[in-house]
Amino acid sequence: MKNSNILYGVIACTAVLCVGLWWITMNSTSTDVTGSTPQTLLDKMGRDNISSSRDPDKLTPEDITSFWIGFGLAFSSTIFIGTSFIFKKLGLRKLASQGTRADQGGYGYLKEWLWWAGMSLMILGEFANFAAYAFAPATLVTPLGALSVIVSSVLSSIFLREKLNILGKMGCALCVIGSTVMVLHSPQEQEVASMDILKEKVQEPGFVIYAFLMVGTAIFFMIFVAPKYGNRTVLVYITICSTLGSFTVMGCKGVGVAIHQTLHGQNQFTNWLTYVFLSAVIICILVQMNFLNRALDIYNTAVVTPIYYVFFTTCVIVASLVLYKEFFSMSTKDIFGFICGFLIICMGIFQLNAFRDVNISLKNLPNAHRDELPKVSLNGGSMNQENTDEQRLLENDSICAKDYHDEDDSHPI
């Protein structure tokens, strides 16, 4: 079966799944979604979701239904997001044989339907993942979100013929585990009810300094680092995408607050801060899209996906911690778990980058060994060197013996 036929089947299944999830969500009266206000849905998205705080023996049918809807949304989001990278990569590959590549500054992918299909799947996946928090606890949704990395790795080996060695797979697993640990130990995010409160928070010195550092880092990488090292390591492009990605999330939250207040009679589209957030979202998304395409055009999808997921998640968490000053509300256990998760991520990223070109798998693992070290003799010298010295002595003795016999032959008695 051709890969194109399989992809068409994936698109059809995705469409059916979207319609099914939409129907379940809109017709579920047991979850009180119909008629709920946006603020009601936001209130359900905390880590202390009602499904996670109740005694399992006292769960009502409504809680169980809500749990499975959240599970379905979270699981479908992993399929959408993981598949989106494959469609984007296929579009970039097709473009590479026709015109200027994305890593060379080309934008021909904007005319490629495969790339747009991948972009649409990513948007749909992010929406499904966001909606899942309204139905299921974060302790379920967050680990499932990390499965998009595994989905992307599996599909890339099937459709893109990209292989990842055993050390790369272990590094990928470490990245997923570490990011999950970080998210689960991060503090509960505070909800902002009005633009006035959000304005006070973004004008605080801590967040202003953080914003200047992140934007400065992104600009420095774009101007000085990317042209020289972008083709050498995937971390360059991913760093640019992730640092700006945190502002994309913060900007989306700001626009969401503005829309919520406007719907309740307080027009916020006369507020200059609303347009600042909207401009930040548009600019950051455009820059992210550009450099993420460059990374996908050059590097293995199975390498780009986990590193991008980890960096993006980390930057969003750090931005939230700085904006809401959530470090002060974290317990010692959560701080320790947060740091451990970050260290696990560092180990995973190191493995992904340091050993990505090593030809090693489970099949040839028994035959993989290090070079034998020279044996050390009792007197401190090398056994190999000792053997060499003995050979030289034997050779000298044989030469001396030969000269002695020649001398005896030249002087007979």
Short mmCIF file of C-alpha atoms in Angstrom, two decimals:
data_model
loop_
_atom_site.label_atom_id
_atom_site.label_comp_id
_atom_site.label_asym_id
_atom_site.label_seq_id
_atom_site.Cartn_x
_atom_site.Cartn_y
_atom_site.Cartn_z
CA MET A 1 0.00 0.00 0.00
CA LYS A 2 1.34 3.43 -0.94
CA ASN A 3 2.12 5.94 1.75
CA SER A 4 -0.23 8.46 0.12
CA ASN A 5 -3.16 6.05 0.46
CA ILE A 6 -2.31 5.47 4.11
CA LEU A 7 -2.15 9.21 4.71
CA TYR A 8 -5.54 9.69 3.09
CA GLY A 9 -6.87 7.02 5.44
CA VAL A 10 -5.34 8.85 8.40
CA ILE A 11 -7.05 12.07 7.27
CA ALA A 12 -10.41 10.31 6.94
CA CYS A 13 -10.09 8.68 10.38
CA THR A 14 -9.06 12.01 11.86
CA ALA A 15 -12.12 13.72 10.39
CA VAL A 16 -14.43 11.02 11.74
CA LEU A 17 -12.77 11.24 15.16
CA CYS A 18 -13.15 15.03 15.19
CA VAL A 19 -16.85 14.82 14.36
CA GLY A 20 -17.37 12.15 17.01
CA LEU A 21 -15.57 14.11 19.72
CA TRP A 22 -17.45 17.27 18.78
CA TRP A 23 -20.78 15.45 18.96
CA ILE A 24 -19.94 13.90 22.34
CA THR A 25 -18.79 17.22 23.74
CA MET A 26 -21.78 19.23 22.53
CA ASN A 27 -24.41 16.63 23.44
CA SER A 28 -23.06 15.64 26.83
CA THR A 29 -25.59 16.99 29.32
CA SER A 30 -24.00 15.13 32.19
CA THR A 31 -20.92 17.35 32.19
CA ASP A 32 -22.92 20.59 32.28
CA VAL A 33 -21.02 21.94 29.27
CA THR A 34 -24.14 23.14 27.51
CA GLY A 35 -24.97 26.57 28.82
CA SER A 36 -21.74 26.91 30.78
CA THR A 37 -19.97 30.23 30.69
CA PRO A 38 -16.31 30.48 29.64
CA GLN A 39 -15.40 31.28 33.23
CA THR A 40 -17.13 28.09 34.39
CA LEU A 41 -15.04 26.04 31.99
CA LEU A 42 -11.88 27.82 33.10
CA ASP A 43 -12.70 27.06 36.71
CA LYS A 44 -12.81 23.37 35.86
CA MET A 45 -9.32 23.41 34.38
CA GLY A 46 -7.36 23.55 37.65
CA ARG A 47 -5.26 20.74 38.96
CA ASP A 48 -7.77 20.14 41.73
CA ASN A 49 -10.32 18.96 39.17
CA ILE A 50 -13.36 17.42 40.83
CA SER A 51 -12.59 14.03 39.31
CA SER A 52 -9.22 13.90 41.01
CA SER A 53 -10.29 15.17 44.42
CA ARG A 54 -13.18 12.83 45.13
CA ASP A 55 -13.08 9.40 46.63
CA PRO A 56 -13.08 6.84 43.76
CA ASP A 57 -15.88 4.94 45.55
CA LYS A 58 -18.07 8.06 45.51
CA LEU A 59 -17.68 8.96 41.84
CA THR A 60 -20.98 9.66 40.14
CA PRO A 61 -21.89 8.60 36.58
CA GLU A 62 -21.38 12.23 35.57
CA ASP A 63 -17.79 12.14 36.85
CA ILE A 64 -17.08 8.91 34.99
CA THR A 65 -18.52 10.30 31.76
CA SER A 66 -16.49 13.47 32.20
CA PHE A 67 -13.36 11.39 32.78
CA TRP A 68 -13.76 9.41 29.55
CA ILE A 69 -14.52 12.53 27.51
CA GLY A 70 -11.35 14.13 28.86
CA PHE A 71 -9.41 10.96 28.14
CA GLY A 72 -10.73 10.89 24.57
CA LEU A 73 -9.84 14.53 23.97
CA ALA A 74 -6.35 14.13 25.45
CA PHE A 75 -5.63 10.94 23.53
CA SER A 76 -6.90 12.39 20.24
CA SER A 77 -4.73 15.47 20.75
CA THR A 78 -1.63 13.26 20.89
CA ILE A 79 -2.63 11.66 17.57
CA PHE A 80 -3.28 15.04 15.95
CA ILE A 81 -0.07 16.69 17.16
CA GLY A 82 2.15 13.66 16.49
CA THR A 83 0.73 13.24 12.98
CA SER A 84 1.06 16.96 12.21
CA PHE A 85 4.86 16.74 12.23
CA ILE A 86 4.73 13.95 9.64
CA PHE A 87 2.53 15.95 7.26
CA LYS A 88 4.76 18.99 7.65
CA LYS A 89 7.88 16.96 6.96
CA LEU A 90 6.34 15.36 3.86
CA GLY A 91 5.41 18.80 2.57
CA LEU A 92 8.92 20.12 3.19
CA ARG A 93 10.46 17.11 1.45
CA LYS A 94 8.24 17.63 -1.57
CA LEU A 95 9.20 21.29 -1.65
CA ALA A 96 12.93 20.48 -1.42
CA SER A 97 12.82 18.77 -4.81
CA GLN A 98 10.98 21.67 -6.46
CA GLY A 99 12.37 24.92 -5.13
CA THR A 100 14.16 26.70 -2.29
CA ARG A 101 14.34 24.69 0.91
CA ALA A 102 12.91 26.05 4.14
CA ASP A 103 16.33 26.11 5.83
CA GLN A 104 17.55 28.38 3.02
CA GLY A 105 14.82 30.94 3.60
CA GLY A 106 12.19 29.61 1.20
CA TYR A 107 8.47 29.93 1.91
CA GLY A 108 7.12 27.70 -0.82
CA TYR A 109 5.61 25.44 1.83
CA LEU A 110 2.80 27.97 2.18
CA LYS A 111 1.53 26.67 -1.18
CA GLU A 112 1.84 23.00 -0.20
CA TRP A 113 -1.37 21.30 0.95
CA LEU A 114 0.51 18.67 2.96
CA TRP A 115 2.10 21.37 5.08
CA TRP A 116 -1.24 23.06 5.66
CA ALA A 117 -2.76 19.71 6.60
CA GLY A 118 -0.06 19.31 9.24
CA MET A 119 -0.62 22.84 10.51
CA SER A 120 -4.37 22.24 10.78
CA LEU A 121 -3.81 19.00 12.68
CA MET A 122 -1.49 20.77 15.13
CA ILE A 123 -4.04 23.52 15.82
CA LEU A 124 -6.77 20.93 16.26
CA GLY A 125 -4.57 18.90 18.60
CA GLU A 126 -3.73 21.89 20.77
CA PHE A 127 -7.42 22.79 21.00
CA ALA A 128 -8.35 19.23 21.99
CA ASN A 129 -5.58 19.17 24.60
CA PHE A 130 -6.77 22.49 26.05
CA ALA A 131 -10.37 21.29 26.17
CA ALA A 132 -9.37 18.03 27.87
CA TYR A 133 -8.49 19.92 31.07
CA ALA A 134 -12.17 20.89 31.40
CA PHE A 135 -13.18 17.24 31.79
CA ALA A 136 -10.25 15.25 33.22
CA PRO A 137 -7.62 15.95 35.89
CA ALA A 138 -4.22 17.31 34.88
CA THR A 139 -2.56 14.17 36.28
CA LEU A 140 -4.18 12.29 33.38
CA VAL A 141 -4.01 14.87 30.59
CA THR A 142 -0.37 15.86 31.04
CA PRO A 143 1.22 12.39 30.70
CA LEU A 144 -1.04 11.62 27.73
CA GLY A 145 0.15 14.82 26.05
CA ALA A 146 3.69 13.48 26.09
CA LEU A 147 2.56 10.53 23.94
CA SER A 148 2.62 12.83 20.90
CA VAL A 149 6.40 12.42 20.94
CA ILE A 150 6.05 8.64 20.69
CA VAL A 151 3.39 8.92 17.97
CA SER A 152 5.65 11.18 15.92
CA SER A 153 8.65 8.86 16.34
CA VAL A 154 6.69 5.77 15.27
CA LEU A 155 5.07 7.45 12.27
CA SER A 156 8.37 8.97 11.13
CA SER A 157 9.96 5.52 10.97
CA ILE A 158 7.02 4.27 8.85
CA PHE A 159 6.32 7.14 6.47
CA LEU A 160 9.60 9.08 6.47
CA ARG A 161 12.01 6.12 6.78
CA GLU A 162 13.83 7.95 9.56
CA LYS A 163 15.59 5.72 12.02
CA LEU A 164 16.51 6.43 15.62
CA ASN A 165 19.10 4.27 17.35
CA ILE A 166 18.55 2.65 20.73
CA LEU A 167 20.36 5.45 22.59
CA GLY A 168 18.20 8.04 20.84
CA LYS A 169 15.06 6.17 21.83
CA MET A 170 16.23 6.07 25.44
CA GLY A 171 16.92 9.81 25.27
CA CYS A 172 13.45 10.39 23.86
CA ALA A 173 11.93 8.41 26.73
CA LEU A 174 13.96 10.40 29.28
CA CYS A 175 12.70 13.66 27.77
CA VAL A 176 9.09 12.53 28.02
CA ILE A 177 9.52 11.30 31.60
CA GLY A 178 11.37 14.42 32.72
CA SER A 179 8.86 16.84 31.21
CA THR A 180 5.98 14.90 32.76
CA VAL A 181 7.65 15.06 36.19
CA MET A 182 8.17 18.81 35.78
CA VAL A 183 4.56 19.48 34.84
CA LEU A 184 3.14 17.31 37.62
CA HIS A 185 5.28 19.10 40.23
CA SER A 186 4.63 22.60 38.89
CA PRO A 187 2.24 24.70 41.01
CA GLN A 188 -1.40 25.27 40.17
CA GLU A 189 -1.71 28.14 37.74
CA GLN A 190 -3.62 31.17 38.92
CA GLU A 191 -6.54 32.44 36.90
CA VAL A 192 -6.64 36.14 35.98
CA ALA A 193 -10.14 37.58 36.01
CA SER A 194 -9.54 40.98 34.39
CA MET A 195 -7.16 42.85 32.12
CA ASP A 196 -6.37 45.30 34.92
CA ILE A 197 -4.93 42.52 37.09
CA LEU A 198 -3.02 41.09 34.12
CA LYS A 199 -1.64 44.55 33.33
CA GLU A 200 -0.26 44.86 36.85
CA LYS A 201 1.42 41.46 36.59
CA VAL A 202 3.11 42.02 33.21
CA GLN A 203 4.46 45.39 34.38
CA GLU A 204 6.21 43.93 37.42
CA PRO A 205 10.03 44.10 37.25
CA GLY A 206 10.49 40.33 37.43
CA PHE A 207 8.43 39.60 34.34
CA VAL A 208 9.83 42.61 32.44
CA ILE A 209 13.39 41.36 33.04
CA TYR A 210 12.37 37.83 32.02
CA ALA A 211 10.71 39.13 28.84
CA PHE A 212 13.79 41.14 27.85
CA LEU A 213 16.06 38.15 28.48
CA MET A 214 13.94 35.76 26.41
CA VAL A 215 13.40 38.18 23.52
CA GLY A 216 17.07 39.14 23.59
CA THR A 217 18.08 35.48 23.53
CA ALA A 218 15.80 34.78 20.58
CA ILE A 219 17.07 37.79 18.60
CA PHE A 220 20.71 36.92 19.37
CA PHE A 221 20.18 33.35 18.18
CA MET A 222 18.37 34.49 15.02
CA ILE A 223 21.05 37.04 14.01
CA PHE A 224 24.33 35.53 15.17
CA VAL A 225 23.92 31.85 16.09
CA ALA A 226 21.43 30.44 13.56
CA PRO A 227 23.33 31.43 10.37
CA LYS A 228 26.50 29.75 11.64
CA TYR A 229 25.35 26.83 13.78
CA GLY A 230 21.77 26.21 12.65
CA ASN A 231 22.85 23.38 10.36
CA ARG A 232 25.04 21.79 13.05
CA THR A 233 22.72 21.35 16.02
CA VAL A 234 18.95 21.25 16.34
CA LEU A 235 19.10 23.14 19.64
CA VAL A 236 19.57 26.47 17.84
CA TYR A 237 16.24 26.51 16.00
CA ILE A 238 14.38 24.84 18.87
CA THR A 239 15.65 27.46 21.33
CA ILE A 240 14.25 30.24 19.15
CA CYS A 241 10.88 28.50 18.83
CA SER A 242 10.60 27.72 22.53
CA THR A 243 11.60 31.09 23.97
CA LEU A 244 9.04 32.82 21.78
CA GLY A 245 6.53 30.03 22.34
CA SER A 246 6.16 30.99 25.98
CA PHE A 247 5.02 34.46 24.90
CA THR A 248 2.56 32.88 22.48
CA VAL A 249 0.85 31.08 25.36
CA MET A 250 0.89 34.16 27.60
CA GLY A 251 -0.50 36.26 24.75
CA CYS A 252 -3.28 33.77 24.06
CA LYS A 253 -4.27 33.89 27.73
CA GLY A 254 -4.36 37.69 27.59
CA VAL A 255 -6.54 37.69 24.47
CA GLY A 256 -8.79 35.11 26.13
CA VAL A 257 -9.26 37.32 29.19
CA ALA A 258 -10.07 40.29 26.92
CA ILE A 259 -12.67 38.29 24.99
CA HIS A 260 -14.20 36.99 28.22
CA GLN A 261 -14.60 40.49 29.65
CA THR A 262 -15.98 41.79 26.35
CA LEU A 263 -18.63 39.08 26.26
CA HIS A 264 -19.69 40.14 29.76
CA GLY A 265 -20.25 43.76 28.77
CA GLN A 266 -16.78 45.21 29.47
CA ASN A 267 -15.33 46.02 26.04
CA GLN A 268 -11.59 45.41 26.16
CA PHE A 269 -10.91 46.06 22.47
CA THR A 270 -10.46 49.72 23.36
CA ASN A 271 -7.65 48.67 25.70
CA TRP A 272 -4.19 49.02 24.16
CA LEU A 273 -2.95 45.96 26.09
CA THR A 274 -5.32 43.71 24.14
CA TYR A 275 -3.60 44.65 20.88
CA VAL A 276 -0.18 44.16 22.46
CA PHE A 277 -1.13 40.60 23.34
CA LEU A 278 -2.67 40.01 19.91
CA SER A 279 0.43 41.36 18.13
CA ALA A 280 2.69 39.23 20.31
CA VAL A 281 0.70 36.11 19.42
CA ILE A 282 0.83 36.78 15.67
CA ILE A 283 4.52 37.71 15.56
CA CYS A 284 5.66 34.84 17.79
CA ILE A 285 3.62 32.27 15.85
CA LEU A 286 5.08 33.45 12.53
CA VAL A 287 8.65 33.28 13.85
CA GLN A 288 8.03 29.89 15.49
CA MET A 289 6.57 28.50 12.28
CA ASN A 290 9.56 29.70 10.26
CA PHE A 291 12.28 28.22 12.45
CA LEU A 292 10.40 25.03 13.28
CA ASN A 293 10.12 24.37 9.54
CA ARG A 294 13.86 24.89 9.21
CA ALA A 295 14.51 22.37 11.96
CA LEU A 296 12.17 19.81 10.38
CA ASP A 297 13.75 20.38 6.98
CA ILE A 298 17.24 19.51 8.22
CA TYR A 299 16.94 17.14 11.16
CA ASN A 300 15.29 13.86 11.95
CA THR A 301 11.66 14.27 13.02
CA ALA A 302 12.18 11.80 15.86
CA VAL A 303 14.87 14.16 17.23
CA VAL A 304 13.06 17.47 16.65
CA THR A 305 9.76 16.42 18.23
CA PRO A 306 10.90 15.46 21.77
CA ILE A 307 13.35 18.34 22.10
CA TYR A 308 10.77 20.86 20.90
CA TYR A 309 8.15 19.41 23.26
CA VAL A 310 10.53 19.61 26.21
CA PHE A 311 11.87 23.09 25.51
CA PHE A 312 8.43 24.53 24.78
CA THR A 313 6.88 23.00 27.92
CA THR A 314 9.77 24.18 30.10
CA CYS A 315 9.66 27.76 28.79
CA VAL A 316 5.89 27.98 29.28
CA ILE A 317 6.17 26.70 32.87
CA VAL A 318 9.00 29.11 33.69
CA ALA A 319 7.10 32.05 32.18
CA SER A 320 4.05 31.16 34.24
CA LEU A 321 6.14 30.86 37.41
CA VAL A 322 7.66 34.29 36.84
CA LEU A 323 4.38 35.98 35.90
CA TYR A 324 2.34 34.61 38.80
CA LYS A 325 5.24 34.24 41.30
CA GLU A 326 4.25 30.64 41.89
CA PHE A 327 7.65 29.65 43.29
CA PHE A 328 6.58 31.00 46.67
CA SER A 329 3.60 28.63 46.78
CA MET A 330 5.60 25.50 45.90
CA SER A 331 6.35 22.96 48.60
CA THR A 332 9.81 21.51 49.14
CA LYS A 333 8.69 18.25 47.57
CA ASP A 334 7.46 20.02 44.44
CA ILE A 335 10.63 22.09 44.12
CA PHE A 336 12.76 18.96 44.43
CA GLY A 337 10.59 17.11 41.89
CA PHE A 338 10.69 20.08 39.51
CA ILE A 339 14.50 20.19 39.61
CA CYS A 340 14.79 16.41 39.20
CA GLY A 341 12.51 16.53 36.17
CA PHE A 342 14.67 19.23 34.62
CA LEU A 343 17.85 17.19 35.20
CA ILE A 344 16.23 14.13 33.61
CA ILE A 345 15.39 16.28 30.59
CA CYS A 346 19.01 17.44 30.33
CA MET A 347 20.18 13.82 30.31
CA GLY A 348 17.67 12.91 27.60
CA ILE A 349 18.62 15.84 25.37
CA PHE A 350 22.30 15.00 25.76
CA GLN A 351 21.67 11.42 24.66
CA LEU A 352 19.57 12.51 21.69
CA ASN A 353 22.26 14.86 20.40
CA ALA A 354 25.49 13.14 21.39
CA PHE A 355 24.65 9.67 20.05
CA ARG A 356 22.24 10.40 17.19
CA ASP A 357 24.78 9.37 14.51
CA VAL A 358 26.02 6.23 16.31
CA ASN A 359 25.09 3.02 14.48
CA ILE A 360 23.84 0.95 17.39
CA SER A 361 20.67 -1.08 17.87
CA LEU A 362 19.40 -4.02 19.89
CA LYS A 363 20.62 -6.40 17.17
CA ASN A 364 24.25 -5.29 17.16
CA LEU A 365 24.35 -4.33 20.85
CA PRO A 366 26.02 -7.64 21.92
CA ASN A 367 28.80 -7.01 19.39
CA ALA A 368 29.37 -3.43 20.47
CA HIS A 369 32.44 -3.19 22.74
CA ARG A 370 35.16 -0.76 23.51
CA ASP A 371 38.72 -1.15 22.32
CA GLU A 372 40.82 -3.39 24.54
CA LEU A 373 43.03 -1.39 26.85
CA PRO A 374 46.75 -2.25 27.07
CA LYS A 375 47.59 -4.59 29.93
CA VAL A 376 49.75 -3.18 32.72
CA SER A 377 52.67 -5.21 34.03
CA LEU A 378 53.69 -5.48 37.68
CA ASN A 379 56.59 -3.06 37.28
CA GLY A 380 54.26 -0.32 36.08
CA GLY A 381 55.02 -0.58 32.38
CA SER A 382 52.74 -1.66 29.61
CA MET A 383 52.65 -5.35 28.77
CA ASN A 384 52.50 -4.48 25.10
CA GLN A 385 55.52 -2.24 25.51
CA GLU A 386 57.25 -4.98 27.52
CA ASN A 387 56.65 -7.50 24.78
CA THR A 388 58.01 -5.06 22.23
CA ASP A 389 61.19 -4.56 24.29
CA GLU A 390 61.67 -8.32 24.59
CA GLN A 391 61.33 -8.73 20.86
CA ARG A 392 63.94 -6.03 20.29
CA LEU A 393 66.36 -7.76 22.72
CA LEU A 394 65.90 -11.08 20.97
CA GLU A 395 66.52 -9.44 17.61
CA ASN A 396 69.70 -7.77 18.93
CA ASP A 397 70.94 -11.09 20.39
CA SER A 398 70.38 -12.84 17.09
CA ILE A 399 72.27 -10.09 15.24
CA CYS A 400 75.19 -10.28 17.71
CA ALA A 401 75.31 -14.08 17.41
CA LYS A 402 75.36 -13.82 13.63
CA ASP A 403 78.24 -11.30 13.71
CA TYR A 404 80.15 -13.57 16.11
CA HIS A 405 79.83 -16.56 13.82
CA ASP A 406 80.86 -14.47 10.82
CA GLU A 407 83.96 -13.34 12.70
CA ASP A 408 84.90 -16.93 13.57
CA ASP A 409 84.57 -17.93 9.93
CA SER A 410 86.89 -15.12 8.83
CA HIS A 411 89.66 -16.20 11.33
CA PRO A 412 90.06 -20.02 11.16
CA ILE A 413 92.27 -21.79 13.71
#
